[in-house]
Each structure stands twice: as C-alpha cells, then as structure tokens.
Coordinates of C-alpha atoms in Angstrom, one line a residue:
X1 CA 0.0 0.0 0.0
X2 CA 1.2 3.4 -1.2
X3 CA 1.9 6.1 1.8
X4 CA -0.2 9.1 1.2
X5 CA 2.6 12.1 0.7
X6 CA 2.9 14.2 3.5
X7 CA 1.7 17.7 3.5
X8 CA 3.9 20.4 2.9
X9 CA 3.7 22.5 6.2
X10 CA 3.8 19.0 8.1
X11 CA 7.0 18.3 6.3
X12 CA 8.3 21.9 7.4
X13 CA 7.4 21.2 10.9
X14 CA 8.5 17.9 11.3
X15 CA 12.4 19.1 9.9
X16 CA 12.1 22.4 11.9
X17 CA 11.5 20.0 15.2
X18 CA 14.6 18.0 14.0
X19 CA 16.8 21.0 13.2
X20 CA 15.8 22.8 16.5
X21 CA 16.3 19.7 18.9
X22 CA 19.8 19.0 17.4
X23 CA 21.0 22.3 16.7
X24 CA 20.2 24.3 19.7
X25 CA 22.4 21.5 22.0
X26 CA 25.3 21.7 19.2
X27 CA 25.1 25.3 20.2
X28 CA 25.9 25.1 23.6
X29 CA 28.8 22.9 23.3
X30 CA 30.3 25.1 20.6
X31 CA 30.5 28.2 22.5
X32 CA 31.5 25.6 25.5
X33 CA 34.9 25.1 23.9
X34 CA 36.4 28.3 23.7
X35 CA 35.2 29.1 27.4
X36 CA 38.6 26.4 28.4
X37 CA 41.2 28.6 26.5
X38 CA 39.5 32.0 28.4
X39 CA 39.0 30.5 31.6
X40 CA 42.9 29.3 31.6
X41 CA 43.6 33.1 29.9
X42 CA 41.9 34.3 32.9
X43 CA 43.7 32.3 35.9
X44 CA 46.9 33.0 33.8
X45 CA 46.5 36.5 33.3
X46 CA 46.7 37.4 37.3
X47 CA 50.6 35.6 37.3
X48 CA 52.3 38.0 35.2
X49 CA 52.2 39.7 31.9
X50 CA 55.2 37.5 30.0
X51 CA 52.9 34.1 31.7
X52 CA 49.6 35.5 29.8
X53 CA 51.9 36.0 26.9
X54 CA 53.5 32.0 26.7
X55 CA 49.9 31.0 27.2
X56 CA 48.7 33.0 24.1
X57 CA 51.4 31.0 21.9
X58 CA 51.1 28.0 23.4
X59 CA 47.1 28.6 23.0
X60 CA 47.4 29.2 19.2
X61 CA 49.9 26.2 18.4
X62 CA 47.6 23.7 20.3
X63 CA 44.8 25.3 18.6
X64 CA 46.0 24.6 15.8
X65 CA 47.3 21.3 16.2
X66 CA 43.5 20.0 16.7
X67 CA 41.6 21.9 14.9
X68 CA 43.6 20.3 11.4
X69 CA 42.1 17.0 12.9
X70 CA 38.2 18.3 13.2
X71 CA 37.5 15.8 10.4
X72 CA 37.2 13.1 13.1
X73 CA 34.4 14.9 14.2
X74 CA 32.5 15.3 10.7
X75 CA 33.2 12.4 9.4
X76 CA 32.3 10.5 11.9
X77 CA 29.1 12.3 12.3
X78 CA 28.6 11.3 8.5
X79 CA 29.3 7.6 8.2
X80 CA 27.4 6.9 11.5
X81 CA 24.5 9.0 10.7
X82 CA 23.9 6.4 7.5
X83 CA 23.9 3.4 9.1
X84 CA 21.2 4.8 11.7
X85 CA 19.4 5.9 9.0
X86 CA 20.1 2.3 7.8
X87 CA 18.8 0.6 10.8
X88 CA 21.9 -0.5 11.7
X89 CA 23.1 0.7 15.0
X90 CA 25.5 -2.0 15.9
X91 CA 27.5 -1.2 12.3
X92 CA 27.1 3.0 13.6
X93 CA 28.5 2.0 16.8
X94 CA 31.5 0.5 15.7
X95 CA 31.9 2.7 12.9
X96 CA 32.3 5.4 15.6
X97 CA 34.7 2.9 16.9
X98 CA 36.6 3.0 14.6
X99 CA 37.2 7.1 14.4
X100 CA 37.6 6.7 18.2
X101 CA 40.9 4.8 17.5
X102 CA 42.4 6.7 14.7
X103 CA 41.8 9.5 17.2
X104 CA 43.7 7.8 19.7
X105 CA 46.9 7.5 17.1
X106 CA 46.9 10.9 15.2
X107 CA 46.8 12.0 19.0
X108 CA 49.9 9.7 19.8
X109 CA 51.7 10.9 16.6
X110 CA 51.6 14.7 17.6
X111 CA 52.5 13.9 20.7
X112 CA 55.7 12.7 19.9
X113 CA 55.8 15.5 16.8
X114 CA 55.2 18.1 19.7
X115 CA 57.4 17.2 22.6
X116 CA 61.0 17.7 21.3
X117 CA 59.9 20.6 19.2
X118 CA 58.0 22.7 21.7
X119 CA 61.1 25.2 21.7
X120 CA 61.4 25.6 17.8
X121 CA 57.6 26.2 17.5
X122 CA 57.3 28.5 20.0
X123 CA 60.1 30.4 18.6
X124 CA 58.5 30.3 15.4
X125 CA 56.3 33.0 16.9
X126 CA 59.2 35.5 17.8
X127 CA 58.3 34.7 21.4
X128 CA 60.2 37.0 24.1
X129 CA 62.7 35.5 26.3
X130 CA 60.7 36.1 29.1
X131 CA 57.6 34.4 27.6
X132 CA 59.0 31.6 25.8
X133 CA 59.9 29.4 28.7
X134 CA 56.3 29.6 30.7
X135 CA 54.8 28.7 26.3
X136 CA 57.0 25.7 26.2
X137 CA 55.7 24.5 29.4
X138 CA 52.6 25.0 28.8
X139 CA 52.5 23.8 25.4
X140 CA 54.5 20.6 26.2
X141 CA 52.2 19.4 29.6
X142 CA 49.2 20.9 27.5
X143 CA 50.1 18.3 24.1
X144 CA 49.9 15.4 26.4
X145 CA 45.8 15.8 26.3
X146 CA 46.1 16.1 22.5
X147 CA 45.0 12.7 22.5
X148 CA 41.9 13.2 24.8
X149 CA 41.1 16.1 22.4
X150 CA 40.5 14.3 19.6
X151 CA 39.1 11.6 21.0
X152 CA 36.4 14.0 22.3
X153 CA 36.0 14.8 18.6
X154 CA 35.0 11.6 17.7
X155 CA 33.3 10.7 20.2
X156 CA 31.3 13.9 19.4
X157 CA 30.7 12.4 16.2
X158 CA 29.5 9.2 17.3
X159 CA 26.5 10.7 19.6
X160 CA 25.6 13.5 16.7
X161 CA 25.3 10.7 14.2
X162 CA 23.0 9.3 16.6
X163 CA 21.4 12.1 16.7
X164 CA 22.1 13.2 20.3
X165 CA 23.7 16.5 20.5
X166 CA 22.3 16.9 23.8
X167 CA 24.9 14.6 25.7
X168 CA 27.7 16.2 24.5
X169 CA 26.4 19.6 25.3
X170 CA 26.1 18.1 29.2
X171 CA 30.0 16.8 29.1
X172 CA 31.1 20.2 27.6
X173 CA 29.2 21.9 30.7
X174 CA 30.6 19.5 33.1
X175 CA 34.0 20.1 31.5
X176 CA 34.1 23.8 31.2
X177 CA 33.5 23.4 35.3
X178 CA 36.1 21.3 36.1
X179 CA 38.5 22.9 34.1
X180 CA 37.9 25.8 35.9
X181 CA 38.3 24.2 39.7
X182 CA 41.1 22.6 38.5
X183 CA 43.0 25.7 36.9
X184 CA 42.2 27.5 40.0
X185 CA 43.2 24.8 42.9
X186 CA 46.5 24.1 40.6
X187 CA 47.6 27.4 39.9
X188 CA 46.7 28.8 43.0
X189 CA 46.0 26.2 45.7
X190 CA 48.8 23.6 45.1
X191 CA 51.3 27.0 43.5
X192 CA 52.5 25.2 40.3
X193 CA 51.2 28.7 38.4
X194 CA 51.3 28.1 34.8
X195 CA 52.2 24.1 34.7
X196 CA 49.1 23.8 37.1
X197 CA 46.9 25.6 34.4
X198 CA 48.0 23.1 31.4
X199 CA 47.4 20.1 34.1
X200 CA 44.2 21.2 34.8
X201 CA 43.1 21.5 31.2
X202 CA 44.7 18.5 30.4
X203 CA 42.5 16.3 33.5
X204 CA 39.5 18.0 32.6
X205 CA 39.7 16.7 28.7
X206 CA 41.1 12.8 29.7
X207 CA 37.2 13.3 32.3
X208 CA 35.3 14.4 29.4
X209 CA 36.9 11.0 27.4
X210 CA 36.0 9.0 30.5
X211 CA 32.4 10.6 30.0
X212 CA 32.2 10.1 26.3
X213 CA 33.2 6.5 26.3
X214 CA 30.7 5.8 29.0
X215 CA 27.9 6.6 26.4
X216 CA 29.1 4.8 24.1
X217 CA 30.8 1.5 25.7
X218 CA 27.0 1.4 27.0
X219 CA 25.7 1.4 23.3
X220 CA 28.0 -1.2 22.2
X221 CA 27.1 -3.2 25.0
X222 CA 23.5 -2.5 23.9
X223 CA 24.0 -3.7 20.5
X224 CA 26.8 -6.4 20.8
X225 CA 29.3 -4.1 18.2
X226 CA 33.3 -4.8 19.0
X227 CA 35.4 -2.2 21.0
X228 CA 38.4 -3.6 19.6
X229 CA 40.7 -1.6 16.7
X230 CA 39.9 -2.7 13.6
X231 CA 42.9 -2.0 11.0
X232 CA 40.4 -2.2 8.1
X233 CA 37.8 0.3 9.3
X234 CA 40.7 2.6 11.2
X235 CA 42.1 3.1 7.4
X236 CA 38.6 4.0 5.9
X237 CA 38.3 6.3 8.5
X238 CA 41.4 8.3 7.5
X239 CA 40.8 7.9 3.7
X240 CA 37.4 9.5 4.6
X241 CA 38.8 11.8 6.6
X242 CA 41.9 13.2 4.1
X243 CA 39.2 15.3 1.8
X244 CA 37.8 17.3 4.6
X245 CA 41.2 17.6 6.3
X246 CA 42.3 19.6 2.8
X247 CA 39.6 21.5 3.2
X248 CA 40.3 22.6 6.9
X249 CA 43.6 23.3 6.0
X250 CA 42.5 25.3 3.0
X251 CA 39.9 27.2 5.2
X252 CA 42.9 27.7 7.6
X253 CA 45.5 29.1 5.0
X254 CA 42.6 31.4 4.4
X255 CA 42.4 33.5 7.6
X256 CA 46.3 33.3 7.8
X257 CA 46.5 35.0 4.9
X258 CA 43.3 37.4 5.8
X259 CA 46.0 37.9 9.3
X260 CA 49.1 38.6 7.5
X261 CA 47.7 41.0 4.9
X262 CA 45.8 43.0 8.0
X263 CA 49.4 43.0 9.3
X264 CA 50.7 44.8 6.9
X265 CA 48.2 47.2 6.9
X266 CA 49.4 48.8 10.1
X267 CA 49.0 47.9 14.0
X268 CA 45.5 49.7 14.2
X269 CA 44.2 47.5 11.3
X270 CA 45.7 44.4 12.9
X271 CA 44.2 44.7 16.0
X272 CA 40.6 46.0 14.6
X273 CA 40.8 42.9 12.5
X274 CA 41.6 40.0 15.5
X275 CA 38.1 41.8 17.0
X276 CA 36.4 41.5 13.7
X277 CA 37.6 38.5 13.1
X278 CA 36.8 37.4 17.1
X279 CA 33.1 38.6 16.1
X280 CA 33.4 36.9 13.0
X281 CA 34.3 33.2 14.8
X282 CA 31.9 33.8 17.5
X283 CA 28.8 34.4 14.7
X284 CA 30.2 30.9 13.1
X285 CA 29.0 29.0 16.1
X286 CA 25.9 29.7 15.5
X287 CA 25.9 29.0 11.9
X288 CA 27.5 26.1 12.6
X289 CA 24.7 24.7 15.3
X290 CA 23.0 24.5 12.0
X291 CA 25.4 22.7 9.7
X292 CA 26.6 20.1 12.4
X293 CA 22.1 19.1 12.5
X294 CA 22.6 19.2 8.5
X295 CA 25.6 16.7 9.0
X296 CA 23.5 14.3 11.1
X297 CA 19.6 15.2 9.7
X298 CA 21.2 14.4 6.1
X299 CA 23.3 11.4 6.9
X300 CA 20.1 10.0 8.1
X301 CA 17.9 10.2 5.2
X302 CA 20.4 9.1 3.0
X303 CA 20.9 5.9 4.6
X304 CA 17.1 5.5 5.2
X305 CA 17.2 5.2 1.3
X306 CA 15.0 8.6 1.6
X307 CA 16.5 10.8 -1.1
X308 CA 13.2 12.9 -1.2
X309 CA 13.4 13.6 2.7
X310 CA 17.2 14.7 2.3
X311 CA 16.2 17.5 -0.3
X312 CA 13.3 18.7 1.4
X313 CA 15.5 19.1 4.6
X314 CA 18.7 20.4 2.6
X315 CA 16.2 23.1 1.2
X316 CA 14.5 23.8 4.7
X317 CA 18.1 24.4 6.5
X318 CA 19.1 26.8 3.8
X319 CA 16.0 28.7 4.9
X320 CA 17.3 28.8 8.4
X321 CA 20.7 29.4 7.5
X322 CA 19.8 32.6 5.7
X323 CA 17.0 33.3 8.4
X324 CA 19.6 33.1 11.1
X325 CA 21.9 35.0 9.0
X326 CA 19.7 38.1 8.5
X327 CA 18.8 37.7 12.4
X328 CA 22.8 38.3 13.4
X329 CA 23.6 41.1 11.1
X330 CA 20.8 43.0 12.1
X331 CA 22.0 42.2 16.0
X332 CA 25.8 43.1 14.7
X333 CA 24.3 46.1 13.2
X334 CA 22.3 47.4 16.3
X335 CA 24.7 46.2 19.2
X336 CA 27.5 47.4 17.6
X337 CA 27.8 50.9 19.8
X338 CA 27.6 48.5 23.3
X339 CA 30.1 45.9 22.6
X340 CA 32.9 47.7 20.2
X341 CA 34.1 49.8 23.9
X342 CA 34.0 46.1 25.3
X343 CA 37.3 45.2 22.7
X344 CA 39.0 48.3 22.6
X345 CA 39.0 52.2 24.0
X346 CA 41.1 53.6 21.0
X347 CA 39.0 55.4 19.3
X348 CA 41.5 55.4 16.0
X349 CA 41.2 51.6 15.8
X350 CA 37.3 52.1 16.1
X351 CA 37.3 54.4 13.6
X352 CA 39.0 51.0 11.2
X353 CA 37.1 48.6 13.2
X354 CA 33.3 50.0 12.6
X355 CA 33.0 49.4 8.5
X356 CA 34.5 46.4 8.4
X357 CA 31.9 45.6 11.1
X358 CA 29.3 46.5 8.8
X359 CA 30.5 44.0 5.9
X360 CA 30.7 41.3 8.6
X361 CA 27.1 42.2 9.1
X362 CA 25.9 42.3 6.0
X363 CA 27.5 38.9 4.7
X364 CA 25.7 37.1 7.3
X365 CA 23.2 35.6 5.4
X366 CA 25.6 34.8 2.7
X367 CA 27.5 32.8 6.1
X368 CA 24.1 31.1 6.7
X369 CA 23.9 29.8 3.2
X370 CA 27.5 28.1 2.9
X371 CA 27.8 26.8 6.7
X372 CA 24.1 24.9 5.8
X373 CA 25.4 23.6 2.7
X374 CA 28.8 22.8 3.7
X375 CA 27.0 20.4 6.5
X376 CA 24.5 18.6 4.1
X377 CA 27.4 17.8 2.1
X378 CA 29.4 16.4 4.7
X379 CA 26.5 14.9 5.9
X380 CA 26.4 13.1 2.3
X381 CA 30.0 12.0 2.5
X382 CA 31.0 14.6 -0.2
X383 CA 34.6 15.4 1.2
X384 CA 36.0 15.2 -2.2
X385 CA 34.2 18.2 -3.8
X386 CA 34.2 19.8 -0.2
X387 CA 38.2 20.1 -0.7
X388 CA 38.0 21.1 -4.5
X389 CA 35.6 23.6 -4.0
X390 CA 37.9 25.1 -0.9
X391 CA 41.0 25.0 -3.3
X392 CA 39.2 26.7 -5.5
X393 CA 38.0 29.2 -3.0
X394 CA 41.5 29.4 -1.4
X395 CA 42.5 30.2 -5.3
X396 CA 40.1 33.5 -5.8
X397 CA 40.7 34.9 -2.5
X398 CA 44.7 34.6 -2.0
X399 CA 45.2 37.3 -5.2
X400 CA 42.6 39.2 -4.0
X401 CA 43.9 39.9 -0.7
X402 CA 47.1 40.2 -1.5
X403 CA 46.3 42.9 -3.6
X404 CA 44.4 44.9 -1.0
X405 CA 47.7 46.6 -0.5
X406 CA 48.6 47.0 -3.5
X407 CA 45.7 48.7 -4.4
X408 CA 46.0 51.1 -0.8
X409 CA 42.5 49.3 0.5
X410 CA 42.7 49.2 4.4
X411 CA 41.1 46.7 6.8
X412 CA 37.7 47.3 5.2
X413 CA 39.0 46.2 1.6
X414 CA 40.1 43.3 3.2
X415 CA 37.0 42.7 4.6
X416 CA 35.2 43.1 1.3
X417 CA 37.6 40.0 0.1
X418 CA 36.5 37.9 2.7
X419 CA 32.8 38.6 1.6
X420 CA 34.5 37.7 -1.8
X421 CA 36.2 34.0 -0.5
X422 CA 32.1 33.2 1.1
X423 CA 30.1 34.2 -2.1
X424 CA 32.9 31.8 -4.1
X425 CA 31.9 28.7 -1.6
X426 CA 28.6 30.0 -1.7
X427 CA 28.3 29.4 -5.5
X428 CA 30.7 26.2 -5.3
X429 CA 28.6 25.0 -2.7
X430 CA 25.1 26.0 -4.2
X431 CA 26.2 24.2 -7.5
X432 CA 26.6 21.1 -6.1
X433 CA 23.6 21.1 -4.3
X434 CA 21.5 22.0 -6.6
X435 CA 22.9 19.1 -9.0
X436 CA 21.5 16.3 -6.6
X437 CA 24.8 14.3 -7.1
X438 CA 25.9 14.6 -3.6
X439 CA 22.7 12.2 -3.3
X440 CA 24.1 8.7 -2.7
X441 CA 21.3 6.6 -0.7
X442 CA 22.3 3.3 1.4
X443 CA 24.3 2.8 4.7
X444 CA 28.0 3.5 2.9
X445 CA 28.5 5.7 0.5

C-alpha cells in the first residue's frame, strides 16, 4: 500500500522539530569550547604579563594542532548517521569505533611531533625570552591531552550521528566546570602557576573522554558491536577523513593570509581585524549549530534510502541558514555601539574597526547559506568536492587579498575580500547542491 505524501507545512514542521532539537544543544557545546582557553587566559592572566603571553602562543599552536584534525568529528558524524538511517546501529556504533581509535593515534603521533619541538615552535612565533619558557611548558604538559582532544572529537561524532547533540552539550558543561576548579586549585591552591593551568586543562579533557566513552561502551554493550581496533575500518576512516582535512587546511591558510595581509596594513588595522575576526568566529558557532544538525539530519535520510526527505531538509536548512543570517547582522548592526568599547578604547582603531563591522554584518546571510550547505554535504559524504571547491575558493581569495595593498584598501577592503572568499563557496557550494549528485542513498556511501 502506497503512503499518502505528506503535507507540505507538516513536512516543514516535522524538519524544523529535528533542526531545532539538534542544533540548539550543538550550540551550547560550541560556545562551551572556547570558554577552556579564556577561563585558563583568565587564571593566567593574574601571574604575570610575559605568563599570559606564553599562554597566548602556546594557545594558538595547540589550537591549531587540533583543529587540522576536526574531520574526526564530521566524518564520523557522517558515516554513522547512514547506518542509523540504515537501521543499523550496531554497524554506527562500531563505525564510531573505529574514528575513536584513529583518534587515539593521530593524537599519539603529535604527541611525539610536539614534545622535542615545543622550543622551535614557539620560537616560530618570535616569542620573548621572558615568555617563551612559561609557552613551552605549557605547550609541552598541554600536548599530552592532545590525544583526549580528539578523542572527544570523535566521540562527538558518534552521539551527533545518533542524533544526540544533547549529551555532549552536558560533558562540555561539566567540562568547562572542572577545568575551571582545577586551573584555579593548581595554579593557585597547590602553587605550580602556569604548569598547574595546562594540568588542569589536560585532567579535565582525559574526564570528558571517561564521559564520552561511557555513552558509548554502553551502546556497544546495547548492541553487541566490537570495541576492539579494527585496522580495516581505522584506514577507511582516515581515507574518509583526508578530503575534509584539505579543506580545513585550505579554510585555515585562508584567515592566515586574511591575518598577514591586515598586518601589513598597520598595527591599528591588525588589532581592529583579531576583533572582527573574534566577532566573525563567534557568529560561526551559531551558523555552525545549523550545519553540524545538516551533517546528522542528512546522513540519516540518505541511509534510510529517503532521497526525497534529504532535499526537502537540505532546502529547509538553507532557509534557516539565511534566516539566522539576517537575524545576526541585524544584532551586529544594532549592538555594535555597546560591545565595540568592550574590545577596545582607542578610538583610531574604532574608527577602522566599525566598517569592516558592517561587511561582517551584512555577509551574514551569505555565512548562513554556505555553513548549511557545507553540513549537508558532509552529511552526504561529499569530502571530495568539499576540498575542490575550498581549493578553489582558497584560489580567488589569496590574489585578491594580497592585492588589498597594492591597491591602498585598508582593513575594510580586506574585509570586502573575505565577503568575496564566502560568495565563491557560496556558489561552489550551491552548484553542487542544486545538481543532486551529492545524493548517494544506502548505509555507505
């Protein structure tokens, strides 16, 4: 017997329940993660100017370090998301098994990448004598929870391809807390000052794993799937995971460059654009709440064999995406006189700082657009036009800025070229979507 089709504003209801139950959680966790670095920036901060200073360096190089790796995260989110969609769950659970492990060695690799180099990469950032030693400590005690880093990536993963973004928003919660009674007790309590901060941060993420694997050791259980490596599935996860880890790197090489060329624009430029560009990062979580629901809403459909149900909630989250969008440039726009004093009192680099505000704000809903679409595609597995379309992108927007100046632009030019790098993935992005050939039904793709 045929199913009657389902009514259209049933159908918009139904995926705007899904979006808003999976994307309001992803939410919380997001803006959870940058709350360790400025909770340890805080405690820090009070020991001494050239302290607050290794910590910065040693903040950015870790930073770094993991957030190459974020692919355990997405793809993870992808390939089990199918196999739920599938009916499978013991195959999703040991998929996310499987990107639980390859965590486990890229972490063990930069560990032993990290260690002996810790004095050459922090002199890489022209670090002062004073601040150097107190980055290298904190960078080398710090690397040791690289591992539990990206574990918590995958792990991640695993629950938002089982649709639970709720569980991970309670670990990042519980987290966030006990990094902070940890910083504080170290640091202050037991004296170790800026050792105790890294050892703090790095007991808080190996709790959060303990958490994590909790979950899902139960769900294994549940289902009878292995907890054991499995060298075949570890290497799919990594081949999976090499398209969308060009693109991160591509995206990265991106706001270097976007850095550099503000540095050369002058030290008022430079330090309007890390606030824009603050702003800028702090608007993505949002946007990104959305995609990471895409990731695991899409995944699902597609292994349900529902290729009808993956369009009509591809379409629906580019309507939120640009909803959301118009929603925060009109709040950049109107709350831009109460939190621009909040950055900075110098009025010459508010003077830079308040037009390239206002290009921020109005490519918003161009932002909403291409985070939406970049999750449905990783949702569908599409890491190989993912890192072709960021080449590209990486392609139009290096000449550009670069030539900002040449051409005696200042920080809002550079801006303007930023807005230039999203419409590019916005089109790259829009074309593929509209194709349907990202649509691959069935529990692999």
């Amino acid at each position: 017997m045929t199913q009657a089709p389902e009514a259209p504003q049933s159908s918009r209801r139904r995926h705007d329940r899904e979006i808003i139950a999976l994307a309001v959680p992803a939410f919380g966790a997001l803006v959870a993660e940058p709350l360790f670095v400025m909770v340890d920036s805080a405690i820090v901060g009070h020991l001494g100017t050239s302290q607050l200073a290794g910590l910065g360096i040693a903040a950015a190089l870790l930073t770094t370090a993991v957030s190459i790796f974020v692919f355990l995260a997405y793809a993870t989110t992808a390939a089990v998301a199918r196999r739920v969609g599938a009916g499978d769950l013991r195959a999703a659970i040991r998929q996310g098994m499987d990107g639980v492990w390859l965590a486990l060695l890229l972490g063990a690799i930069v560990i032993a990448v990290v260690l002996p180099t810790a004095p050459w990469l922090v002199g890489l950032f022209g670090a002062s004598d004073d601040a150097s030693p107190y980055a290298v400590t904190y960078l080398r005690i710090s690397s040791l929870g690289i591992p539990a880093m990206l574990v918590v990536m995958a792990a991640t993963g695993v629950l938002r391809g089982l649709q639970d973004t709720r569980s991970p928003l309670y670990v990042a919660i519980a987290g966030f807390a006990a990094n902070a009674a940890l910083n504080a007790g170290l640091v202050y309590g037991v004296g170790l000052g800026i050792a105790g901060s890294a050892w703090g941060t790095v007991i808080a993420q190996f709790a959060m794993v303990a958490a994590y694997l909790v979950v899902v050791v139960r769900g294994a259980r549940r289902h009878k799937a292995s907890l054991l490596p499995d060298v075949a599935g570890i290497r799919a996860c990594a081949q999976a995971g090499v398209p969308l880890l060009v693109r991160t790197l591509s995206l990265r090489a991106v706001l270097l460059i976007a850095t550099a060329v503000a540095a050369r624009l002058g030290d008022t430029e430079v330090a309007a654009h890390q606030i824009v560009l603050s702003l800028w990062s702090l608007l993505a979580f949002a946007l990104d709440a959305i995609a990471i629901a895409g990731q695991a809403i899409i995944g699902r459909y597609l292994g349900a064999d529902d290729s009808e149900g993956a369009r009509e909630a591809c379409r629906r989250m580019v309507q939120w995406g640009v909803a959301v969008g118009v929603a925060l440039g009109v709040l950049v726009v109107l709350s831009r006189p109460l939190f621009v004093p909040l950055f900075t009192g110098d009025h010459a680099v508010q003077d830079v700082l308040l037009p390239a505000l206002m290009v921020v704000a109005l490519a918003q809903p161009i932002s909403g657009v291409v985070f939406v679409l970049d999750g449905v595609l990783m949702g569908a597995g599409d890491g190989r036009y993912l890192a072709g379309a960021m080449l590209v992108t990486l392609a139009v927007f290096t000449p550009a800025a670069l030539l900002v100046p040449v051409l005696g632009g200042g920080l809002t030019a550079l801006w303007w070229a930023m807005t230039l790098m999203m419409v590019v993935r916005m089109v790259t992005l829009w074309l593929r979507a509209r194709s349907g050939q990202w649509i691959v039904t069935g529990a692999t793709r």
